[in-house]
PDB file of C-alpha atoms in Angstrom:
ATOM      1  CA  MET A   1      86.583 118.153  67.337  1.00 60.00           C
ATOM      2  CA  GLY A   2      84.949 116.939  70.672  1.00 76.00           C
ATOM      3  CA  LEU A   3      83.057 114.014  68.670  1.00 74.00           C
ATOM      4  CA  VAL A   4      86.239 113.150  66.799  1.00 76.00           C
ATOM      5  CA  LYS A   5      88.191 112.933  70.035  1.00 76.00           C
ATOM      6  CA  GLU A   6      85.493 110.724  71.758  1.00 73.00           C
ATOM      7  CA  LEU A   7      85.300 108.524  68.731  1.00 67.00           C
ATOM      8  CA  LEU A   8      89.113 108.041  68.723  1.00 72.00           C
ATOM      9  CA  LEU A   9      89.252 107.285  72.590  1.00 74.00           C
ATOM     10  CA  LEU A  10      86.112 105.051  72.529  1.00 74.00           C
ATOM     11  CA  PRO A  11      88.237 101.837  72.503  1.00 78.00           C
ATOM     12  CA  PHE A  12      89.852 102.976  75.674  1.00 75.00           C
ATOM     13  CA  ALA A  13      86.641 103.320  77.355  1.00 74.00           C
ATOM     14  CA  PRO A  14      86.950  99.968  79.346  1.00 79.00           C
ATOM     15  CA  VAL A  15      90.135 101.186  80.691  1.00 77.00           C
ATOM     16  CA  ARG A  16      88.743 104.542  81.930  1.00 77.00           C
ATOM     17  CA  GLY A  17      85.905 102.681  83.574  1.00 79.00           C
ATOM     18  CA  SER A  18      88.304 100.184  85.084  1.00 85.00           C
ATOM     19  CA  ALA A  19      90.518 102.899  86.491  1.00 84.00           C
ATOM     20  CA  TRP A  20      87.450 104.542  87.976  1.00 84.00           C
ATOM     21  CA  VAL A  21      86.351 101.330  89.664  1.00 87.00           C
ATOM     22  CA  ILE A  22      89.928 100.878  90.963  1.00 90.00           C
ATOM     23  CA  GLU A  23      90.028 104.342  92.305  1.00 92.00           C
ATOM     24  CA  GLN A  24      86.760 103.872  93.976  1.00 93.00           C
ATOM     25  CA  VAL A  25      87.971 100.605  95.622  1.00 94.00           C
ATOM     26  CA  VAL A  26      91.147 102.151  96.811  1.00 93.00           C
ATOM     27  CA  GLN A  27      89.108 104.906  98.426  1.00 93.00           C
ATOM     28  CA  GLU A  28      86.771 102.706 100.198  1.00 94.00           C
ATOM     29  CA  ALA A  29      89.773 100.615 101.421  1.00 93.00           C
ATOM     30  CA  GLU A  30      91.489 103.716 102.816  1.00 92.00           C
ATOM     31  CA  ARG A  31      88.163 105.130 104.344  1.00 92.00           C
ATOM     32  CA  ILE A  32      87.823 101.728 106.252  1.00 92.00           C
ATOM     33  CA  TYR A  33      91.779 101.453 107.160  1.00 93.00           C
ATOM     34  CA  TYR A  34      91.607 104.941 108.683  1.00 93.00           C
ATOM     35  CA  ASP A  35      88.207 104.620 110.301  1.00 95.00           C
ATOM     36  CA  PRO A  36      88.900 105.877 113.986  1.00 95.00           C
ATOM     37  CA  ALA A  37      86.194 103.429 115.333  1.00 95.00           C
ATOM     38  CA  ALA A  38      87.828 100.660 113.610  1.00 95.00           C
ATOM     39  CA  ILE A  39      91.093 101.436 114.929  1.00 96.00           C
ATOM     40  CA  ARG A  40      89.892 101.916 118.481  1.00 96.00           C
ATOM     41  CA  ALA A  41      88.177  98.524 118.180  1.00 97.00           C
ATOM     42  CA  GLU A  42      91.429  96.945 116.957  1.00 97.00           C
ATOM     43  CA  LEU A  43      93.291  98.732 120.054  1.00 97.00           C
ATOM     44  CA  ALA A  44      90.637  97.045 122.265  1.00 97.00           C
ATOM     45  CA  ARG A  45      91.137  93.724 120.834  1.00 97.00           C
ATOM     46  CA  LEU A  46      95.043  94.128 121.126  1.00 97.00           C
ATOM     47  CA  GLU A  47      94.533  94.617 124.657  1.00 97.00           C
ATOM     48  CA  GLU A  48      92.393  91.869 125.093  1.00 98.00           C
ATOM     49  CA  LEU A  49      95.219  89.698 123.522  1.00 97.00           C
ATOM     50  CA  LEU A  50      97.792  91.111 125.833  1.00 97.00           C
ATOM     51  CA  GLU A  51      95.632  90.447 128.990  1.00 97.00           C
ATOM     52  CA  ALA A  52      94.844  86.691 127.568  1.00 97.00           C
ATOM     53  CA  GLY A  53      98.671  86.004 127.316  1.00 97.00           C
ATOM     54  CA  GLU A  54      98.209  85.435 123.563  1.00 97.00           C
ATOM     55  CA  ILE A  55     100.756  88.061 122.678  1.00 96.00           C
ATOM     56  CA  ASP A  56     103.690  89.516 124.785  1.00 97.00           C
ATOM     57  CA  GLU A  57     104.560  93.147 125.714  1.00 97.00           C
ATOM     58  CA  GLU A  58     106.893  93.660 122.937  1.00 97.00           C
ATOM     59  CA  GLU A  59     104.220  92.376 120.330  1.00 97.00           C
ATOM     60  CA  PHE A  60     101.676  94.626 121.813  1.00 97.00           C
ATOM     61  CA  ASP A  61     103.897  97.615 121.922  1.00 97.00           C
ATOM     62  CA  GLN A  62     104.740  97.270 118.311  1.00 98.00           C
ATOM     63  CA  ALA A  63     101.134  96.831 117.158  1.00 97.00           C
ATOM     64  CA  GLU A  64      99.922  99.573 119.458  1.00 97.00           C
ATOM     65  CA  ASP A  65     102.462 101.915 117.872  1.00 97.00           C
ATOM     66  CA  GLY A  66     101.201 101.123 114.339  1.00 97.00           C
ATOM     67  CA  LEU A  67      97.613 101.509 115.503  1.00 97.00           C
ATOM     68  CA  LEU A  68      98.254 104.773 117.172  1.00 97.00           C
ATOM     69  CA  ASP A  69      99.967 106.431 114.164  1.00 96.00           C
ATOM     70  CA  ARG A  70      96.941 105.200 112.072  1.00 95.00           C
ATOM     71  CA  LEU A  71      94.644 106.953 114.558  1.00 95.00           C
ATOM     72  CA  GLU A  72      96.635 109.936 114.491  1.00 95.00           C
ATOM     73  CA  ILE A  73      96.593 110.245 110.687  1.00 93.00           C
ATOM     74  CA  ALA A  74      92.655 109.379 110.840  1.00 92.00           C
ATOM     75  CA  LEU A  75      91.890 112.147 113.199  1.00 91.00           C
ATOM     76  CA  ARG A  76      94.312 114.635 111.309  1.00 91.00           C
ATOM     77  CA  ASN A  77      92.565 113.726 107.972  1.00 85.00           C
ATOM     78  CA  ASP A  78      89.051 114.295 109.640  1.00 79.00           C
ATOM     79  CA  ALA A  79      90.082 117.595 110.947  1.00 75.00           C
ATOM     80  CA  GLY A  80      91.436 118.710 107.855  1.00 70.00           C
ATOM     81  CA  HIS A  81      88.142 117.675 106.161  1.00 68.00           C
ATOM     82  CA  GLY A  82      85.964 119.540 108.639  1.00 58.00           C
ATOM     83  CA  ASN A  83      84.879 116.233 109.936  1.00 52.00           C
ATOM     84  CA  GLY A  84      86.602 116.494 113.364  1.00 46.00           C
ATOM     85  CA  MET A  85      85.433 113.880 115.952  1.00 47.00           C
ATOM     86  CA  HIS A  86      83.922 115.396 118.972  1.00 43.00           C
ATOM     87  CA  THR A  87      84.443 112.785 121.848  1.00 43.00           C
TER      88      THR A  87
END
């Protein structure tokens, strides 16, 4: 029965392979998006923009809130996976 099933599903192999690739890309994108070091770098850059007068306090506060939310999620996820950061 296993061989018959595999033969019947053979035409769908490219779809299964594509789904796997898409899943890998999404996982990598999420890893980068929630990387605490990258988020901290974005926070530093945001502060530089504020100090340079390129953004105002309101823009800074909105962007900072979003970044801090991401950082909180990232640190919570790291702690949940036993990868807690020790800084």
